[in-house]
Amino acid sequence: MNIKRTDIDALNALLTLTVEKADYQEQVDKLLADYRKTANIPGFRKGHVPASLIRKKYRTPILVEEINKMIQQQLNEYITKEELELLGNPLPKAQEDINWEADDFTFEFELGIAPQFDVDVKGKKTITHYEIKTDDDTLNRQIDRIREQYGKLIAKDTVAEGDQITGVFRNDDEGINSDATFKTDKIKGKTNLKKFVGSKVGDTIELKTKGLFEDDHDLMNFLKVEHDKAHGLDIKVTFEITEVNERELAEMNQEFFDKLFGPGVISSKEELMERLREDAGRQFSQQTDQKLLTDVTEGLIENTKFDLPADFLKRWIANSGENPMTEEEAAAEYERSEKGLRYQLIESKILKTNPDLQLKFEELKDYSRTQIKAQMAQYGHTDATDEEIDGVVARIMQNQEEVKRMSEQLQNEKMLQFFKDNAKLKKKELTYEEFIKEAYES
């Protein structure tokens, strides 16, 4: 088989494969002879069907299958030998009806070539690396929320600020008849709050939904309306108060500490604050790390300039799935996936030029071992032997989905540390509320 490559430009090429009779004849003749031995055709004894009839009946499907096998094998060998970095897979060019009675055949395949480029991780633009501070005020508010959660409800007749109210929202025209429970701190504005404070169980309050709650999503939850309808909803509703409760905070005693962390683990407010500070630090670092990874990724995509064989990729997308797409559908899918493809190429380039970032099997096993020990400790099993842990690790390493999941997780962690060490970062310390506002709401 002869393979000829024609470069159209730096990102597109055409492979022409010529299959000659000598390439396939011996194998096709062998398979036809095997068919003749086993074929069951009415009017003939097994093994005595005329060779001409076998050839007429089976030669074309056998030939097509064998040539397809040869093409796939030769394509893979050629791509490997030439060390071609492709995007997508070779895309066969459409041909008119092929004359399978001919001796020689020619097939053409389009190739999308991966672009050549350099990656500057440091870049020109400084990226903010957030650090969330866990100050005492934040921790005290968290402790109050926990004490409230573990406290008890005291029934009341009259609403006061801070109380928990249960009732029914109604609007017959809109079909609203919804039970809801919320604290008064959910209510927005002094005017609305005054309508609740001083009301009694059994009272019905007339309200306007616009500006009723601090968050419009509360309308969706409390009135049971759709998300899009909740935003900017401006109708009148009534609210019948059916229950009022004051939540008494749990006492900060040993019983309370034991409920949180187990007997004897924590024995004072100071120890509780330190434990919450550590837990918050871990939780916050996960969020700030994810934000950093997102920002660095977007920065690399924006600043690493290279072209893609877009027309080829759209044709490949249109024809690579189980169900072919229209040109419009393929173009839309390409637009959705382009940024992801660009980052895959950038990450691949970083891994290629930084071999230490590439995962090793023993490294993955050690990571799995650490994960298992942490999970066991979380459930109180802190005295597991090395033999027990190694047994769990061995089972995990036989599960392809688990191995894939952990590989992606570990690779992300290594890439994150690489960016922390090499990207142009500036640290910024703020509270959690400030972080959410600046990082996600601005």
Short mmCIF file of C-alpha atoms in Angstrom, two decimals:
data_model
loop_
_atom_site.label_atom_id
_atom_site.label_comp_id
_atom_site.label_asym_id
_atom_site.label_seq_id
_atom_site.Cartn_x
_atom_site.Cartn_y
_atom_site.Cartn_z
CA MET A 1 0.00 0.00 0.00
CA ASN A 2 1.30 3.42 -0.95
CA ILE A 3 0.61 6.48 1.23
CA LYS A 4 1.24 10.00 -0.02
CA ARG A 5 0.89 13.09 2.13
CA THR A 6 0.07 16.48 0.64
CA ASP A 7 0.29 19.49 2.97
CA ILE A 8 -2.44 22.00 2.14
CA ASP A 9 -1.21 24.44 4.79
CA ALA A 10 0.28 24.28 8.29
CA LEU A 11 -2.98 22.95 9.76
CA ASN A 12 -4.46 20.79 7.00
CA ALA A 13 -3.12 17.87 5.01
CA LEU A 14 -4.43 15.20 2.64
CA LEU A 15 -3.39 11.54 2.76
CA THR A 16 -3.84 9.54 -0.42
CA LEU A 17 -3.81 5.77 0.06
CA THR A 18 -3.44 3.52 -2.97
CA VAL A 19 -4.40 -0.13 -2.49
CA GLU A 20 -3.15 -2.50 -5.15
CA LYS A 21 -4.35 -5.99 -5.93
CA ALA A 22 -1.18 -7.51 -4.49
CA ASP A 23 -1.98 -5.93 -1.12
CA TYR A 24 -5.22 -7.83 -0.57
CA GLN A 25 -5.47 -10.72 -3.07
CA GLU A 26 -3.87 -13.47 -0.97
CA GLN A 27 -6.02 -12.75 2.12
CA VAL A 28 -9.24 -12.40 0.11
CA ASP A 29 -8.57 -15.70 -1.72
CA LYS A 30 -7.91 -17.44 1.60
CA LEU A 31 -11.17 -16.18 3.12
CA LEU A 32 -13.14 -17.19 0.00
CA ALA A 33 -11.65 -20.68 0.24
CA ASP A 34 -12.67 -20.86 3.92
CA TYR A 35 -16.21 -19.76 3.01
CA ARG A 36 -16.40 -22.46 0.36
CA LYS A 37 -15.66 -25.13 2.98
CA THR A 38 -18.45 -24.03 5.32
CA ALA A 39 -21.07 -22.37 3.12
CA ASN A 40 -24.61 -23.79 3.20
CA ILE A 41 -26.20 -23.01 -0.19
CA PRO A 42 -29.33 -24.90 -1.32
CA GLY A 43 -28.61 -27.41 -4.09
CA PHE A 44 -24.99 -27.99 -3.12
CA ARG A 45 -23.28 -30.21 -0.57
CA LYS A 46 -21.18 -28.44 2.06
CA GLY A 47 -17.69 -27.95 0.71
CA HIS A 48 -18.72 -28.55 -2.91
CA VAL A 49 -20.15 -25.15 -3.80
CA PRO A 50 -18.53 -23.92 -7.03
CA ALA A 51 -15.75 -21.43 -6.39
CA SER A 52 -17.27 -19.07 -8.99
CA LEU A 53 -20.55 -18.92 -7.04
CA ILE A 54 -18.74 -18.26 -3.73
CA ARG A 55 -16.73 -15.53 -5.39
CA LYS A 56 -19.83 -13.93 -6.90
CA LYS A 57 -21.72 -14.02 -3.61
CA TYR A 58 -19.02 -13.16 -1.05
CA ARG A 59 -16.05 -11.49 -2.77
CA THR A 60 -17.26 -7.87 -2.51
CA PRO A 61 -18.21 -7.86 1.22
CA ILE A 62 -14.97 -9.72 2.06
CA LEU A 63 -12.93 -7.31 -0.06
CA VAL A 64 -14.56 -4.24 1.52
CA GLU A 65 -13.93 -5.53 5.04
CA GLU A 66 -10.32 -6.46 4.36
CA ILE A 67 -9.50 -3.15 2.69
CA ASN A 68 -11.07 -1.24 5.58
CA LYS A 69 -8.93 -3.22 8.02
CA MET A 70 -5.80 -2.55 5.97
CA ILE A 71 -6.55 1.16 5.70
CA GLN A 72 -7.07 1.56 9.46
CA GLN A 73 -3.88 -0.35 10.24
CA GLN A 74 -1.80 1.56 7.71
CA LEU A 75 -3.21 4.91 8.81
CA ASN A 76 -2.36 4.23 12.45
CA GLU A 77 1.15 3.02 11.57
CA TYR A 78 1.79 6.04 9.34
CA ILE A 79 0.57 8.56 11.96
CA THR A 80 2.72 6.89 14.63
CA LYS A 81 5.81 6.65 12.42
CA GLU A 82 5.56 10.26 11.24
CA GLU A 83 4.74 11.44 14.81
CA LEU A 84 1.82 13.47 13.55
CA GLU A 85 -0.08 15.48 16.15
CA LEU A 86 -3.64 15.42 14.90
CA LEU A 87 -6.87 17.05 15.97
CA GLY A 88 -9.81 14.71 15.67
CA ASN A 89 -9.36 11.63 13.47
CA PRO A 90 -8.57 11.25 9.77
CA LEU A 91 -11.72 12.15 7.85
CA PRO A 92 -12.41 10.14 4.68
CA LYS A 93 -13.29 12.22 1.65
CA ALA A 94 -16.59 11.29 0.08
CA GLN A 95 -16.30 9.22 -3.11
CA GLU A 96 -18.76 8.38 -5.82
CA ASP A 97 -19.76 4.73 -6.19
CA ILE A 98 -16.64 2.61 -5.93
CA ASN A 99 -16.14 -0.10 -8.55
CA TRP A 100 -15.24 -3.05 -6.32
CA GLU A 101 -14.54 -5.16 -9.42
CA ALA A 102 -11.45 -3.06 -10.11
CA ASP A 103 -7.97 -4.23 -9.11
CA ASP A 104 -6.63 -1.06 -7.54
CA PHE A 105 -8.33 1.50 -5.30
CA THR A 106 -7.52 5.02 -4.15
CA PHE A 107 -8.81 6.62 -0.93
CA GLU A 108 -8.25 10.12 0.44
CA PHE A 109 -8.31 11.26 4.06
CA GLU A 110 -8.29 14.81 5.38
CA LEU A 111 -6.10 15.54 8.40
CA GLY A 112 -6.38 18.33 10.95
CA ILE A 113 -2.87 19.13 12.21
CA ALA A 114 -2.30 20.43 15.73
CA PRO A 115 -0.81 23.96 15.67
CA GLN A 116 2.70 24.78 16.84
CA PHE A 117 2.94 27.43 19.55
CA ASP A 118 4.72 28.41 22.76
CA VAL A 119 3.12 28.87 26.18
CA ASP A 120 4.11 31.73 28.48
CA VAL A 121 2.70 30.71 31.87
CA LYS A 122 3.93 33.85 33.58
CA GLY A 123 2.32 36.15 31.04
CA LYS A 124 2.02 39.92 31.25
CA LYS A 125 -1.18 40.21 33.25
CA THR A 126 -1.11 39.67 37.01
CA ILE A 127 -3.71 37.24 38.33
CA THR A 128 -5.21 37.61 41.80
CA HIS A 129 -4.64 34.71 44.18
CA TYR A 130 -7.26 35.14 46.88
CA GLU A 131 -6.73 34.16 50.50
CA ILE A 132 -9.78 34.15 52.76
CA LYS A 133 -9.15 35.24 56.31
CA THR A 134 -11.08 33.55 59.08
CA ASP A 135 -11.33 36.38 61.58
CA ASP A 136 -12.94 35.99 64.99
CA ASP A 137 -16.12 37.81 63.95
CA THR A 138 -16.69 35.35 61.11
CA LEU A 139 -16.06 32.39 63.41
CA ASN A 140 -18.39 33.76 66.09
CA ARG A 141 -21.14 34.14 63.51
CA GLN A 142 -20.55 30.55 62.42
CA ILE A 143 -20.73 29.37 66.02
CA ASP A 144 -24.02 31.23 66.47
CA ARG A 145 -25.40 29.48 63.38
CA ILE A 146 -24.32 26.12 64.77
CA ARG A 147 -25.81 26.89 68.18
CA GLU A 148 -29.01 27.90 66.44
CA GLN A 149 -29.03 24.65 64.48
CA TYR A 150 -28.63 22.59 67.66
CA GLY A 151 -30.89 24.83 69.75
CA LYS A 152 -34.58 24.32 70.43
CA LEU A 153 -37.69 26.07 69.16
CA ILE A 154 -39.92 27.94 71.59
CA ALA A 155 -43.47 28.53 70.35
CA LYS A 156 -44.80 32.12 70.48
CA ASP A 157 -47.99 33.97 69.68
CA THR A 158 -46.46 37.22 68.40
CA VAL A 159 -43.71 37.85 65.85
CA ALA A 160 -40.50 39.61 66.93
CA GLU A 161 -37.32 40.30 64.99
CA GLY A 162 -35.20 37.17 64.66
CA ASP A 163 -38.17 34.80 64.94
CA GLN A 164 -38.93 31.92 62.61
CA ILE A 165 -42.31 32.27 60.90
CA THR A 166 -44.41 29.56 59.23
CA GLY A 167 -47.43 30.34 57.10
CA VAL A 168 -49.14 30.17 53.72
CA PHE A 169 -48.61 32.48 50.73
CA ARG A 170 -51.69 32.85 48.52
CA ASN A 171 -52.67 34.51 45.26
CA ASP A 172 -55.66 32.89 43.57
CA ASP A 173 -55.10 34.56 40.18
CA GLU A 174 -51.53 33.21 39.99
CA GLY A 175 -52.45 29.84 41.48
CA ILE A 176 -50.17 30.40 44.49
CA ASN A 177 -51.00 28.44 47.63
CA SER A 178 -47.67 27.62 49.22
CA ASP A 179 -46.50 26.75 52.72
CA ALA A 180 -43.28 28.49 53.75
CA THR A 181 -41.00 28.82 56.75
CA PHE A 182 -38.39 31.57 57.05
CA LYS A 183 -36.69 33.85 59.56
CA THR A 184 -37.39 37.56 59.67
CA ASP A 185 -33.84 38.31 58.54
CA LYS A 186 -34.87 37.05 55.08
CA ILE A 187 -37.28 39.99 54.77
CA LYS A 188 -36.00 43.04 52.89
CA GLY A 189 -36.56 46.58 54.12
CA LYS A 190 -38.01 48.13 57.27
CA THR A 191 -41.46 48.65 55.70
CA ASN A 192 -41.93 44.95 55.00
CA LEU A 193 -40.43 43.94 58.35
CA LYS A 194 -42.90 46.19 60.23
CA LYS A 195 -45.80 44.29 58.67
CA PHE A 196 -44.55 41.09 60.29
CA VAL A 197 -43.24 42.30 63.66
CA GLY A 198 -46.11 42.45 66.13
CA SER A 199 -48.39 40.21 64.03
CA LYS A 200 -49.93 37.19 65.70
CA VAL A 201 -50.62 33.58 64.81
CA GLY A 202 -53.79 33.56 62.68
CA ASP A 203 -53.20 37.05 61.23
CA THR A 204 -53.14 37.52 57.44
CA ILE A 205 -50.72 40.08 56.01
CA GLU A 206 -51.02 41.73 52.59
CA LEU A 207 -47.68 41.99 50.78
CA LYS A 208 -46.07 42.89 47.46
CA THR A 209 -43.57 40.38 46.12
CA LYS A 210 -41.30 43.03 44.58
CA GLY A 211 -38.51 43.70 47.06
CA LEU A 212 -40.05 41.38 49.67
CA PHE A 213 -36.96 39.24 50.25
CA GLU A 214 -33.23 39.95 50.18
CA ASP A 215 -32.86 37.37 47.41
CA ASP A 216 -35.37 36.87 44.57
CA HIS A 217 -34.54 33.15 44.67
CA ASP A 218 -36.43 33.05 47.97
CA LEU A 219 -39.60 33.91 46.04
CA MET A 220 -38.98 30.84 43.89
CA ASN A 221 -38.64 28.64 46.98
CA PHE A 222 -41.32 30.14 49.21
CA LEU A 223 -43.99 30.83 46.56
CA LYS A 224 -43.15 27.75 44.45
CA VAL A 225 -42.82 29.73 41.20
CA GLU A 226 -40.41 29.11 38.34
CA HIS A 227 -36.92 30.57 38.41
CA ASP A 228 -37.40 33.02 35.54
CA LYS A 229 -40.75 34.18 36.92
CA ALA A 230 -39.32 34.79 40.40
CA HIS A 231 -36.86 37.43 39.17
CA GLY A 232 -38.66 40.77 39.19
CA LEU A 233 -42.00 39.23 40.18
CA ASP A 234 -44.37 42.08 41.09
CA ILE A 235 -47.73 40.85 42.35
CA LYS A 236 -49.78 41.09 45.54
CA VAL A 237 -49.95 38.09 47.88
CA THR A 238 -51.37 37.38 51.30
CA PHE A 239 -49.49 35.53 54.01
CA GLU A 240 -51.42 33.76 56.76
CA ILE A 241 -49.25 33.21 59.86
CA THR A 242 -49.78 29.69 61.20
CA GLU A 243 -46.81 29.37 63.56
CA VAL A 244 -44.20 31.57 65.25
CA ASN A 245 -41.08 30.19 66.92
CA GLU A 246 -38.09 31.66 68.65
CA ARG A 247 -34.99 29.53 68.33
CA GLU A 248 -33.09 29.33 71.61
CA LEU A 249 -29.36 28.90 71.05
CA ALA A 250 -27.79 25.71 72.36
CA GLU A 251 -25.61 26.14 75.43
CA MET A 252 -21.89 25.90 74.79
CA ASN A 253 -21.19 23.05 77.16
CA GLN A 254 -19.48 19.68 76.86
CA GLU A 255 -22.65 18.03 75.58
CA PHE A 256 -22.75 20.54 72.72
CA PHE A 257 -19.05 20.03 71.88
CA ASP A 258 -19.47 16.24 71.95
CA LYS A 259 -22.40 16.40 69.53
CA LEU A 260 -20.24 18.28 67.06
CA PHE A 261 -16.97 16.33 67.12
CA GLY A 262 -17.40 13.29 69.36
CA PRO A 263 -16.72 12.73 73.07
CA GLY A 264 -13.84 14.73 74.49
CA VAL A 265 -12.42 16.02 71.19
CA ILE A 266 -13.30 19.65 71.97
CA SER A 267 -13.78 21.02 75.46
CA SER A 268 -13.85 24.84 75.17
CA LYS A 269 -14.94 27.68 72.91
CA GLU A 270 -11.30 28.47 72.17
CA GLU A 271 -10.69 24.91 70.96
CA LEU A 272 -13.91 25.06 68.94
CA MET A 273 -12.83 28.28 67.25
CA GLU A 274 -9.44 26.80 66.38
CA ARG A 275 -11.06 23.69 64.92
CA LEU A 276 -13.49 25.77 62.87
CA ARG A 277 -10.62 27.98 61.72
CA GLU A 278 -8.75 24.91 60.42
CA ASP A 279 -11.85 23.47 58.74
CA ALA A 280 -12.70 26.83 57.19
CA GLY A 281 -9.14 27.22 55.95
CA ARG A 282 -9.34 23.89 54.12
CA GLN A 283 -12.76 24.68 52.71
CA PHE A 284 -11.85 28.19 51.67
CA SER A 285 -8.59 27.09 50.08
CA GLN A 286 -10.51 24.70 47.83
CA GLN A 287 -12.68 27.57 46.62
CA THR A 288 -9.82 30.01 46.14
CA ASP A 289 -7.73 27.34 44.41
CA GLN A 290 -10.57 26.60 42.00
CA LYS A 291 -10.96 30.30 41.30
CA LEU A 292 -7.21 30.61 40.67
CA LEU A 293 -7.23 27.60 38.34
CA THR A 294 -10.16 29.07 36.41
CA ASP A 295 -8.52 32.49 36.11
CA VAL A 296 -5.16 31.10 35.01
CA THR A 297 -6.85 28.81 32.49
CA GLU A 298 -8.85 31.66 30.99
CA GLY A 299 -5.75 33.84 30.91
CA LEU A 300 -3.76 31.19 29.06
CA ILE A 301 -6.54 30.68 26.53
CA GLU A 302 -6.79 34.42 25.94
CA ASN A 303 -3.05 35.10 25.69
CA THR A 304 -1.81 31.99 23.86
CA LYS A 305 -2.47 32.77 20.23
CA PHE A 306 -2.68 30.04 17.59
CA ASP A 307 -4.97 29.08 14.73
CA LEU A 308 -7.03 25.90 14.52
CA PRO A 309 -8.16 23.96 11.44
CA ALA A 310 -11.71 25.15 12.14
CA ASP A 311 -13.32 24.04 8.86
CA PHE A 312 -11.87 20.54 9.21
CA LEU A 313 -12.96 20.29 12.84
CA LYS A 314 -16.52 21.32 11.99
CA ARG A 315 -16.69 18.64 9.27
CA TRP A 316 -15.20 16.10 11.68
CA ILE A 317 -17.72 17.02 14.41
CA ALA A 318 -20.55 16.70 11.90
CA ASN A 319 -19.55 13.15 10.97
CA SER A 320 -17.89 11.66 14.08
CA GLY A 321 -20.96 10.99 16.24
CA GLU A 322 -23.54 8.23 16.04
CA ASN A 323 -25.96 10.65 14.38
CA PRO A 324 -24.58 13.00 11.72
CA MET A 325 -25.07 16.74 12.35
CA THR A 326 -26.05 19.49 9.99
CA GLU A 327 -23.46 22.15 9.15
CA GLU A 328 -25.25 24.57 11.48
CA GLU A 329 -25.32 22.06 14.36
CA ALA A 330 -21.64 21.22 13.89
CA ALA A 331 -20.68 24.90 13.77
CA ALA A 332 -22.58 25.54 17.01
CA GLU A 333 -20.93 22.55 18.71
CA TYR A 334 -17.51 23.78 17.57
CA GLU A 335 -18.18 27.21 19.09
CA ARG A 336 -19.13 25.55 22.41
CA SER A 337 -16.06 23.33 22.50
CA GLU A 338 -13.37 25.61 21.02
CA LYS A 339 -12.14 27.07 24.32
CA GLY A 340 -11.93 23.61 25.87
CA LEU A 341 -9.95 22.32 22.88
CA ARG A 342 -7.58 25.27 23.08
CA TYR A 343 -6.89 24.61 26.76
CA GLN A 344 -6.35 20.89 26.10
CA LEU A 345 -3.65 21.83 23.59
CA ILE A 346 -2.11 24.36 25.98
CA GLU A 347 -2.10 21.89 28.87
CA SER A 348 -0.63 19.19 26.63
CA LYS A 349 2.16 21.60 25.64
CA ILE A 350 2.88 22.43 29.30
CA LEU A 351 3.01 18.72 30.20
CA LYS A 352 5.29 17.98 27.26
CA THR A 353 7.76 20.71 28.21
CA ASN A 354 7.58 19.91 31.95
CA PRO A 355 8.02 16.13 32.34
CA ASP A 356 7.74 16.33 36.15
CA LEU A 357 4.07 17.21 35.74
CA GLN A 358 3.31 13.94 33.95
CA LEU A 359 1.67 11.31 36.14
CA LYS A 360 3.56 8.20 37.14
CA PHE A 361 1.91 4.98 38.28
CA GLU A 362 3.59 4.89 41.68
CA GLU A 363 2.68 8.53 42.19
CA LEU A 364 -0.97 7.70 41.51
CA LYS A 365 -0.84 4.78 43.95
CA ASP A 366 0.59 7.00 46.68
CA TYR A 367 -2.11 9.57 46.02
CA SER A 368 -4.76 6.87 46.23
CA ARG A 369 -3.27 5.65 49.51
CA THR A 370 -3.43 9.16 50.98
CA GLN A 371 -7.04 9.57 49.87
CA ILE A 372 -8.07 6.25 51.41
CA LYS A 373 -6.39 7.02 54.74
CA ALA A 374 -8.15 10.40 54.87
CA GLN A 375 -11.54 8.82 54.15
CA MET A 376 -11.01 6.15 56.79
CA ALA A 377 -10.04 8.79 59.35
CA GLN A 378 -13.14 10.76 58.48
CA TYR A 379 -15.26 7.79 59.56
CA GLY A 380 -13.25 7.18 62.71
CA HIS A 381 -11.09 4.35 61.36
CA THR A 382 -7.71 5.82 62.24
CA ASP A 383 -5.83 2.60 63.05
CA ALA A 384 -5.96 0.90 59.63
CA THR A 385 -2.86 -1.19 58.87
CA ASP A 386 -0.72 -0.69 55.80
CA GLU A 387 -1.91 -4.08 54.58
CA GLU A 388 -5.57 -3.03 54.80
CA ILE A 389 -4.92 0.24 52.99
CA ASP A 390 -2.84 -1.46 50.29
CA GLY A 391 -5.68 -3.93 49.72
CA VAL A 392 -8.16 -1.11 49.14
CA VAL A 393 -5.70 0.68 46.87
CA ALA A 394 -5.18 -2.50 44.82
CA ARG A 395 -8.93 -2.83 44.26
CA ILE A 396 -9.22 0.82 43.28
CA MET A 397 -6.37 0.55 40.79
CA GLN A 398 -8.30 -2.21 39.00
CA ASN A 399 -11.30 0.07 38.52
CA GLN A 400 -10.76 2.07 35.32
CA GLU A 401 -13.31 4.74 36.20
CA GLU A 402 -11.76 5.31 39.63
CA VAL A 403 -8.26 5.43 38.14
CA LYS A 404 -9.45 7.97 35.57
CA ARG A 405 -11.15 10.10 38.25
CA MET A 406 -8.10 10.10 40.52
CA SER A 407 -5.75 10.74 37.61
CA GLU A 408 -7.71 13.84 36.63
CA GLN A 409 -7.85 15.00 40.24
CA LEU A 410 -4.12 14.52 40.81
CA GLN A 411 -3.26 16.11 37.48
CA ASN A 412 -5.34 19.16 38.41
CA GLU A 413 -3.53 19.43 41.73
CA LYS A 414 -0.13 19.23 40.05
CA MET A 415 -1.12 21.81 37.45
CA LEU A 416 -2.46 24.09 40.19
CA GLN A 417 0.81 23.93 42.11
CA PHE A 418 2.72 24.53 38.87
CA PHE A 419 0.67 27.68 38.25
CA LYS A 420 1.20 28.84 41.83
CA ASP A 421 4.95 28.45 41.34
CA ASN A 422 5.20 29.95 37.85
CA ALA A 423 2.28 32.26 37.03
CA LYS A 424 2.39 35.98 37.74
CA LEU A 425 0.25 36.19 40.88
CA LYS A 426 -0.61 38.76 43.50
CA LYS A 427 -2.10 37.67 46.82
CA LYS A 428 -5.16 39.38 48.20
CA GLU A 429 -6.59 38.67 51.64
CA LEU A 430 -10.28 39.28 52.30
CA THR A 431 -13.28 37.87 54.12
CA TYR A 432 -15.40 35.12 52.62
CA GLU A 433 -18.25 37.54 51.90
CA GLU A 434 -15.82 39.93 50.18
CA PHE A 435 -14.37 37.05 48.18
CA ILE A 436 -17.79 35.92 46.90
CA LYS A 437 -18.72 39.47 45.96
CA GLU A 438 -15.47 40.27 44.19
CA ALA A 439 -14.81 36.92 42.57
CA TYR A 440 -18.27 35.95 41.38
CA GLU A 441 -20.64 38.91 41.55
CA SER A 442 -18.58 41.72 40.07
#
